[in-house]
Amino acid sequence: MEISTLATYHCLAFVWYFFVAYSITHVKTEERPSEVFLYGGQWKYLTVLNLVLQAVFYGVSFLADVLRLIKKLRCAKCVISSRDLLFSVLAFPVSTFVCISFWTLYTYNRELVYPKSLDGVIPLWLNHAMHTAVLPFALLEILALPHRYPAKKKGLILLGFVAFLYISWVLWIYSVTGEWVYPLFALFSPPGLAAFFAGSLAIIISFYNFGEFLNRMIWGQSKFSS
């Protein structure tokens, strides 16, 4: 894909994610169901954090394209490295996890992840923008251009560290409010919850490996040196 075309695509994707993140973070206070937007607001939900992550990723991608267009290759090289690290370790696996885990649980019992009370607050298009469109965007990014993956150990350590931070945030919110971020968590005993978190981490790691596999199969892209 031509650099100018990539720049247009990345710019539009950035604007889209910025708009979606803005839309969900500006739900009118009086319309928010009391059982949903407690301590931590929207920032306790992985879905909302992923929207911000995607906006940052596409912003960095657009910057890399612009630097290449204006021949600032030394600066572009550094930004491209950051872009590829963001995509490989976070943007692709988190988007895939958000989409698949949400719709799996929603199909099983929506009250565990997305209470029916939200239907009157969050329009259908916004729900799909947050939980459905993120996966096609991630797949399109793999098809659009190659991404250099880090050494496997480095990539998994970074992914695990981010997962640890989010789990810590979830547990902190529970310690403060006595309420779980997602009603699903209340179904588990402490050992069961630990097993659930471990299983979720294993799944997101499998999505990381899947992204690397797709990238290699399509582009044959070499890895970062360790």
PDB file of C-alpha atoms in Angstrom:
ATOM      1  CA  MET A   1       0.000   0.000   0.000  1.00  0.00           C
ATOM      2  CA  GLU A   2       1.323   3.465  -0.900  1.00  0.00           C
ATOM      3  CA  ILE A   3       2.500   5.637   1.988  1.00  0.00           C
ATOM      4  CA  SER A   4      -0.018   8.357   1.146  1.00  0.00           C
ATOM      5  CA  THR A   5      -2.837   5.791   1.182  1.00  0.00           C
ATOM      6  CA  LEU A   6      -1.596   4.418   4.501  1.00  0.00           C
ATOM      7  CA  ALA A   7      -1.459   7.921   5.933  1.00  0.00           C
ATOM      8  CA  THR A   8      -5.060   8.551   4.892  1.00  0.00           C
ATOM      9  CA  TYR A   9      -6.209   5.246   6.354  1.00  0.00           C
ATOM     10  CA  HIS A  10      -4.354   5.727   9.640  1.00  0.00           C
ATOM     11  CA  CYS A  11      -5.636   9.290   9.950  1.00  0.00           C
ATOM     12  CA  LEU A  12      -9.241   8.169   9.418  1.00  0.00           C
ATOM     13  CA  ALA A  13      -8.822   5.290  11.886  1.00  0.00           C
ATOM     14  CA  PHE A  14      -7.385   7.690  14.477  1.00  0.00           C
ATOM     15  CA  VAL A  15     -10.298  10.108  14.016  1.00  0.00           C
ATOM     16  CA  TRP A  16     -12.765   7.219  14.281  1.00  0.00           C
ATOM     17  CA  TYR A  17     -11.322   5.862  17.522  1.00  0.00           C
ATOM     18  CA  PHE A  18     -11.009   9.340  18.991  1.00  0.00           C
ATOM     19  CA  PHE A  19     -14.665   9.948  18.170  1.00  0.00           C
ATOM     20  CA  VAL A  20     -15.797   6.618  19.673  1.00  0.00           C
ATOM     21  CA  ALA A  21     -13.711   7.150  22.829  1.00  0.00           C
ATOM     22  CA  TYR A  22     -15.096  10.676  23.138  1.00  0.00           C
ATOM     23  CA  SER A  23     -18.643   9.393  22.684  1.00  0.00           C
ATOM     24  CA  ILE A  24     -18.434   6.767  25.423  1.00  0.00           C
ATOM     25  CA  THR A  25     -16.612   9.002  27.897  1.00  0.00           C
ATOM     26  CA  HIS A  26     -19.231  11.736  27.503  1.00  0.00           C
ATOM     27  CA  VAL A  27     -22.328   9.738  28.320  1.00  0.00           C
ATOM     28  CA  LYS A  28     -24.522  12.154  30.255  1.00  0.00           C
ATOM     29  CA  THR A  29     -24.164  11.680  33.996  1.00  0.00           C
ATOM     30  CA  GLU A  30     -27.903  11.641  34.632  1.00  0.00           C
ATOM     31  CA  GLU A  31     -28.339   8.827  32.086  1.00  0.00           C
ATOM     32  CA  ARG A  32     -25.785   6.473  33.595  1.00  0.00           C
ATOM     33  CA  PRO A  33     -27.172   3.403  35.373  1.00  0.00           C
ATOM     34  CA  SER A  34     -26.105   3.651  39.015  1.00  0.00           C
ATOM     35  CA  GLU A  35     -24.873   0.057  39.106  1.00  0.00           C
ATOM     36  CA  VAL A  36     -22.464   0.570  36.192  1.00  0.00           C
ATOM     37  CA  PHE A  37     -20.550   3.854  36.449  1.00  0.00           C
ATOM     38  CA  LEU A  38     -19.298   3.774  40.030  1.00  0.00           C
ATOM     39  CA  TYR A  39     -15.726   4.260  41.257  1.00  0.00           C
ATOM     40  CA  GLY A  40     -13.314   4.510  38.337  1.00  0.00           C
ATOM     41  CA  GLY A  41     -15.983   5.590  35.868  1.00  0.00           C
ATOM     42  CA  GLN A  42     -15.529   4.282  32.347  1.00  0.00           C
ATOM     43  CA  TRP A  43     -11.802   3.856  32.975  1.00  0.00           C
ATOM     44  CA  LYS A  44     -12.329   0.566  34.774  1.00  0.00           C
ATOM     45  CA  TYR A  45     -13.587  -1.139  31.619  1.00  0.00           C
ATOM     46  CA  LEU A  46     -11.105  -2.873  29.325  1.00  0.00           C
ATOM     47  CA  THR A  47     -13.287  -1.921  26.363  1.00  0.00           C
ATOM     48  CA  VAL A  48     -12.859   1.820  27.005  1.00  0.00           C
ATOM     49  CA  LEU A  49      -9.152   1.506  27.742  1.00  0.00           C
ATOM     50  CA  ASN A  50      -8.810  -0.372  24.450  1.00  0.00           C
ATOM     51  CA  LEU A  51     -10.446   2.517  22.560  1.00  0.00           C
ATOM     52  CA  VAL A  52      -7.820   4.876  23.960  1.00  0.00           C
ATOM     53  CA  LEU A  53      -5.085   2.361  23.121  1.00  0.00           C
ATOM     54  CA  GLN A  54      -6.291   2.119  19.514  1.00  0.00           C
ATOM     55  CA  ALA A  55      -6.482   5.908  19.166  1.00  0.00           C
ATOM     56  CA  VAL A  56      -2.890   6.187  20.414  1.00  0.00           C
ATOM     57  CA  PHE A  57      -1.737   3.414  18.087  1.00  0.00           C
ATOM     58  CA  TYR A  58      -3.316   4.927  14.986  1.00  0.00           C
ATOM     59  CA  GLY A  59      -2.048   8.364  15.969  1.00  0.00           C
ATOM     60  CA  VAL A  60       1.501   6.989  16.159  1.00  0.00           C
ATOM     61  CA  SER A  61       0.962   5.157  12.857  1.00  0.00           C
ATOM     62  CA  PHE A  62      -0.210   8.350  11.161  1.00  0.00           C
ATOM     63  CA  LEU A  63       2.823  10.219  12.523  1.00  0.00           C
ATOM     64  CA  ALA A  64       5.123   7.520  11.132  1.00  0.00           C
ATOM     65  CA  ASP A  65       3.469   7.818   7.702  1.00  0.00           C
ATOM     66  CA  VAL A  66       3.812  11.611   7.700  1.00  0.00           C
ATOM     67  CA  LEU A  67       7.489  11.405   8.653  1.00  0.00           C
ATOM     68  CA  ARG A  68       8.090   8.989   5.794  1.00  0.00           C
ATOM     69  CA  LEU A  69       6.252  11.256   3.366  1.00  0.00           C
ATOM     70  CA  ILE A  70       8.393  14.267   4.299  1.00  0.00           C
ATOM     71  CA  LYS A  71      11.572  12.146   4.216  1.00  0.00           C
ATOM     72  CA  LYS A  72      12.390  12.453   7.920  1.00  0.00           C
ATOM     73  CA  LEU A  73      13.628   8.886   7.852  1.00  0.00           C
ATOM     74  CA  ARG A  74      15.702   8.948  11.039  1.00  0.00           C
ATOM     75  CA  CYS A  75      12.738  10.107  13.116  1.00  0.00           C
ATOM     76  CA  ALA A  76      10.402   7.807  11.190  1.00  0.00           C
ATOM     77  CA  LYS A  77      12.497   4.760  12.084  1.00  0.00           C
ATOM     78  CA  CYS A  78      12.070   5.412  15.810  1.00  0.00           C
ATOM     79  CA  VAL A  79       8.325   6.069  15.497  1.00  0.00           C
ATOM     80  CA  ILE A  80       7.853   2.953  13.353  1.00  0.00           C
ATOM     81  CA  SER A  81       9.546   0.856  16.039  1.00  0.00           C
ATOM     82  CA  SER A  82       7.106   2.253  18.610  1.00  0.00           C
ATOM     83  CA  ARG A  83       4.185   1.663  16.248  1.00  0.00           C
ATOM     84  CA  ASP A  84       5.111  -1.971  15.686  1.00  0.00           C
ATOM     85  CA  LEU A  85       5.667  -2.634  19.384  1.00  0.00           C
ATOM     86  CA  LEU A  86       2.283  -1.090  20.230  1.00  0.00           C
ATOM     87  CA  PHE A  87       0.497  -3.142  17.592  1.00  0.00           C
ATOM     88  CA  SER A  88       2.142  -6.481  18.240  1.00  0.00           C
ATOM     89  CA  VAL A  89       2.084  -6.459  22.040  1.00  0.00           C
ATOM     90  CA  LEU A  90      -1.138  -4.552  22.755  1.00  0.00           C
ATOM     91  CA  ALA A  91      -3.307  -3.255  19.901  1.00  0.00           C
ATOM     92  CA  PHE A  92      -3.901  -6.574  18.125  1.00  0.00           C
ATOM     93  CA  PRO A  93      -4.194  -9.005  21.070  1.00  0.00           C
ATOM     94  CA  VAL A  94      -6.300  -6.661  23.217  1.00  0.00           C
ATOM     95  CA  SER A  95      -8.732  -5.829  20.390  1.00  0.00           C
ATOM     96  CA  THR A  96      -9.120  -9.502  19.543  1.00  0.00           C
ATOM     97  CA  PHE A  97      -9.653 -10.386  23.202  1.00  0.00           C
ATOM     98  CA  VAL A  98     -12.211  -7.611  23.714  1.00  0.00           C
ATOM     99  CA  CYS A  99     -14.270  -8.634  20.698  1.00  0.00           C
ATOM    100  CA  ILE A 100     -14.256 -12.400  21.170  1.00  0.00           C
ATOM    101  CA  SER A 101     -14.584 -12.492  24.963  1.00  0.00           C
ATOM    102  CA  PHE A 102     -17.342  -9.859  25.012  1.00  0.00           C
ATOM    103  CA  TRP A 103     -19.560 -11.493  22.419  1.00  0.00           C
ATOM    104  CA  THR A 104     -18.968 -14.976  23.851  1.00  0.00           C
ATOM    105  CA  LEU A 105     -20.084 -13.855  27.319  1.00  0.00           C
ATOM    106  CA  TYR A 106     -22.844 -11.633  25.900  1.00  0.00           C
ATOM    107  CA  THR A 107     -24.286 -14.619  24.034  1.00  0.00           C
ATOM    108  CA  TYR A 108     -24.106 -16.781  27.164  1.00  0.00           C
ATOM    109  CA  ASN A 109     -25.549 -14.214  29.587  1.00  0.00           C
ATOM    110  CA  ARG A 110     -25.329 -10.530  28.750  1.00  0.00           C
ATOM    111  CA  GLU A 111     -25.971  -9.469  32.355  1.00  0.00           C
ATOM    112  CA  LEU A 112     -22.498 -10.758  33.234  1.00  0.00           C
ATOM    113  CA  VAL A 113     -20.752  -8.164  31.035  1.00  0.00           C
ATOM    114  CA  TYR A 114     -23.250  -5.694  29.551  1.00  0.00           C
ATOM    115  CA  PRO A 115     -26.419  -5.222  31.630  1.00  0.00           C
ATOM    116  CA  LYS A 116     -29.626  -4.579  29.718  1.00  0.00           C
ATOM    117  CA  SER A 117     -29.890  -1.211  31.499  1.00  0.00           C
ATOM    118  CA  LEU A 118     -27.113   0.023  29.191  1.00  0.00           C
ATOM    119  CA  ASP A 119     -29.333  -0.322  26.105  1.00  0.00           C
ATOM    120  CA  GLY A 120     -31.072   2.928  26.987  1.00  0.00           C
ATOM    121  CA  VAL A 121     -27.768   4.736  27.438  1.00  0.00           C
ATOM    122  CA  ILE A 122     -25.375   3.376  24.820  1.00  0.00           C
ATOM    123  CA  PRO A 123     -26.793   3.217  21.267  1.00  0.00           C
ATOM    124  CA  LEU A 124     -26.397   0.032  19.251  1.00  0.00           C
ATOM    125  CA  TRP A 125     -23.880   1.562  16.852  1.00  0.00           C
ATOM    126  CA  LEU A 126     -21.630   2.557  19.749  1.00  0.00           C
ATOM    127  CA  ASN A 127     -21.808  -0.922  21.246  1.00  0.00           C
ATOM    128  CA  HIS A 128     -20.654  -2.416  17.939  1.00  0.00           C
ATOM    129  CA  ALA A 129     -18.003   0.281  17.510  1.00  0.00           C
ATOM    130  CA  MET A 130     -16.538  -0.672  20.891  1.00  0.00           C
ATOM    131  CA  HIS A 131     -16.926  -4.442  20.759  1.00  0.00           C
ATOM    132  CA  THR A 132     -17.227  -5.535  17.121  1.00  0.00           C
ATOM    133  CA  ALA A 133     -15.414  -3.160  14.772  1.00  0.00           C
ATOM    134  CA  VAL A 134     -12.178  -3.371  16.772  1.00  0.00           C
ATOM    135  CA  LEU A 135     -11.402  -6.824  15.379  1.00  0.00           C
ATOM    136  CA  PRO A 136     -11.851  -6.017  11.648  1.00  0.00           C
ATOM    137  CA  PHE A 137      -9.706  -2.899  12.178  1.00  0.00           C
ATOM    138  CA  ALA A 138      -6.952  -5.034  13.737  1.00  0.00           C
ATOM    139  CA  LEU A 139      -7.081  -7.581  10.919  1.00  0.00           C
ATOM    140  CA  LEU A 140      -7.076  -4.846   8.284  1.00  0.00           C
ATOM    141  CA  GLU A 141      -3.956  -3.372   9.878  1.00  0.00           C
ATOM    142  CA  ILE A 142      -2.155  -6.698   9.471  1.00  0.00           C
ATOM    143  CA  LEU A 143      -3.191  -6.828   5.810  1.00  0.00           C
ATOM    144  CA  ALA A 144      -2.242  -3.190   5.192  1.00  0.00           C
ATOM    145  CA  LEU A 145       1.439  -3.383   6.114  1.00  0.00           C
ATOM    146  CA  PRO A 146       4.013  -5.609   7.843  1.00  0.00           C
ATOM    147  CA  HIS A 147       4.830  -5.155  11.525  1.00  0.00           C
ATOM    148  CA  ARG A 148       8.075  -6.233  13.121  1.00  0.00           C
ATOM    149  CA  TYR A 149       7.470  -8.292  16.244  1.00  0.00           C
ATOM    150  CA  PRO A 150       9.809  -8.130  19.246  1.00  0.00           C
ATOM    151  CA  ALA A 151      11.681 -11.125  20.588  1.00  0.00           C
ATOM    152  CA  LYS A 152       9.054 -13.507  21.992  1.00  0.00           C
ATOM    153  CA  LYS A 153      10.292 -13.211  25.592  1.00  0.00           C
ATOM    154  CA  LYS A 154      10.235  -9.403  25.472  1.00  0.00           C
ATOM    155  CA  GLY A 155       6.780  -9.304  23.888  1.00  0.00           C
ATOM    156  CA  LEU A 156       5.230 -11.689  26.397  1.00  0.00           C
ATOM    157  CA  ILE A 157       6.812  -9.914  29.378  1.00  0.00           C
ATOM    158  CA  LEU A 158       5.386  -6.580  28.219  1.00  0.00           C
ATOM    159  CA  LEU A 159       1.951  -8.096  27.567  1.00  0.00           C
ATOM    160  CA  GLY A 160       1.980  -9.855  30.935  1.00  0.00           C
ATOM    161  CA  PHE A 161       2.988  -6.652  32.709  1.00  0.00           C
ATOM    162  CA  VAL A 162       0.098  -4.704  31.170  1.00  0.00           C
ATOM    163  CA  ALA A 163      -2.315  -7.519  32.056  1.00  0.00           C
ATOM    164  CA  PHE A 164      -0.993  -7.451  35.638  1.00  0.00           C
ATOM    165  CA  LEU A 165      -1.617  -3.692  35.825  1.00  0.00           C
ATOM    166  CA  TYR A 166      -5.213  -4.064  34.656  1.00  0.00           C
ATOM    167  CA  ILE A 167      -5.945  -6.948  37.038  1.00  0.00           C
ATOM    168  CA  SER A 168      -4.444  -4.895  39.868  1.00  0.00           C
ATOM    169  CA  TRP A 169      -6.734  -1.996  38.904  1.00  0.00           C
ATOM    170  CA  VAL A 170      -9.771  -4.323  38.954  1.00  0.00           C
ATOM    171  CA  LEU A 171      -8.843  -5.691  42.372  1.00  0.00           C
ATOM    172  CA  TRP A 172      -8.188  -2.200  43.722  1.00  0.00           C
ATOM    173  CA  ILE A 173     -11.649  -1.054  42.633  1.00  0.00           C
ATOM    174  CA  TYR A 174     -13.182  -4.068  44.389  1.00  0.00           C
ATOM    175  CA  SER A 175     -11.218  -3.332  47.567  1.00  0.00           C
ATOM    176  CA  VAL A 176     -12.525   0.257  47.571  1.00  0.00           C
ATOM    177  CA  THR A 177     -16.151  -0.285  46.532  1.00  0.00           C
ATOM    178  CA  GLY A 178     -16.905  -3.925  47.316  1.00  0.00           C
ATOM    179  CA  GLU A 179     -18.276  -4.177  43.754  1.00  0.00           C
ATOM    180  CA  TRP A 180     -16.705  -5.999  40.837  1.00  0.00           C
ATOM    181  CA  VAL A 181     -16.039  -4.222  37.547  1.00  0.00           C
ATOM    182  CA  TYR A 182     -17.938  -7.012  35.787  1.00  0.00           C
ATOM    183  CA  PRO A 183     -20.764  -8.954  37.521  1.00  0.00           C
ATOM    184  CA  LEU A 184     -19.156 -12.122  36.130  1.00  0.00           C
ATOM    185  CA  PHE A 185     -16.372 -11.928  38.713  1.00  0.00           C
ATOM    186  CA  ALA A 186     -18.826 -12.234  41.608  1.00  0.00           C
ATOM    187  CA  LEU A 187     -19.581 -15.810  40.535  1.00  0.00           C
ATOM    188  CA  PHE A 188     -16.082 -17.023  41.418  1.00  0.00           C
ATOM    189  CA  SER A 189     -14.404 -17.969  44.666  1.00  0.00           C
ATOM    190  CA  PRO A 190     -10.926 -16.427  45.150  1.00  0.00           C
ATOM    191  CA  PRO A 191      -9.157 -19.504  43.685  1.00  0.00           C
ATOM    192  CA  GLY A 192     -11.688 -19.619  40.871  1.00  0.00           C
ATOM    193  CA  LEU A 193     -11.132 -15.949  40.101  1.00  0.00           C
ATOM    194  CA  ALA A 194      -7.365 -16.484  40.054  1.00  0.00           C
ATOM    195  CA  ALA A 195      -7.890 -19.362  37.613  1.00  0.00           C
ATOM    196  CA  PHE A 196     -10.178 -17.173  35.488  1.00  0.00           C
ATOM    197  CA  PHE A 197      -7.565 -14.417  35.299  1.00  0.00           C
ATOM    198  CA  ALA A 198      -4.872 -16.965  34.451  1.00  0.00           C
ATOM    199  CA  GLY A 199      -7.058 -18.448  31.731  1.00  0.00           C
ATOM    200  CA  SER A 200      -7.802 -14.991  30.317  1.00  0.00           C
ATOM    201  CA  LEU A 201      -4.077 -14.241  30.216  1.00  0.00           C
ATOM    202  CA  ALA A 202      -3.460 -17.521  28.390  1.00  0.00           C
ATOM    203  CA  ILE A 203      -6.127 -16.592  25.839  1.00  0.00           C
ATOM    204  CA  ILE A 204      -4.722 -13.128  25.209  1.00  0.00           C
ATOM    205  CA  ILE A 205      -1.243 -14.641  24.819  1.00  0.00           C
ATOM    206  CA  SER A 206      -2.692 -16.998  22.209  1.00  0.00           C
ATOM    207  CA  PHE A 207      -4.052 -13.951  20.363  1.00  0.00           C
ATOM    208  CA  TYR A 208      -0.580 -12.393  20.500  1.00  0.00           C
ATOM    209  CA  ASN A 209       0.853 -15.556  18.941  1.00  0.00           C
ATOM    210  CA  PHE A 210      -1.937 -15.619  16.359  1.00  0.00           C
ATOM    211  CA  GLY A 211      -1.165 -12.048  15.315  1.00  0.00           C
ATOM    212  CA  GLU A 212       2.506 -12.909  14.960  1.00  0.00           C
ATOM    213  CA  PHE A 213       1.592 -15.983  12.909  1.00  0.00           C
ATOM    214  CA  LEU A 214      -0.646 -13.977  10.558  1.00  0.00           C
ATOM    215  CA  ASN A 215       1.995 -11.284  10.149  1.00  0.00           C
ATOM    216  CA  ARG A 216       4.654 -13.875   9.316  1.00  0.00           C
ATOM    217  CA  MET A 217       2.420 -15.813   6.924  1.00  0.00           C
ATOM    218  CA  ILE A 218       1.391 -12.680   5.005  1.00  0.00           C
ATOM    219  CA  TRP A 219       4.615 -10.705   5.073  1.00  0.00           C
ATOM    220  CA  GLY A 220       7.425 -12.986   6.241  1.00  0.00           C
ATOM    221  CA  GLN A 221       8.500 -10.107   8.458  1.00  0.00           C
ATOM    222  CA  SER A 222      11.615 -10.604  10.529  1.00  0.00           C
ATOM    223  CA  LYS A 223      11.577 -10.000  14.268  1.00  0.00           C
ATOM    224  CA  PHE A 224      13.300  -7.296  16.245  1.00  0.00           C
ATOM    225  CA  SER A 225      16.667  -8.306  17.454  1.00  0.00           C
ATOM    226  CA  SER A 226      16.630  -8.965  21.189  1.00  0.00           C
TER     227      SER A 226
END
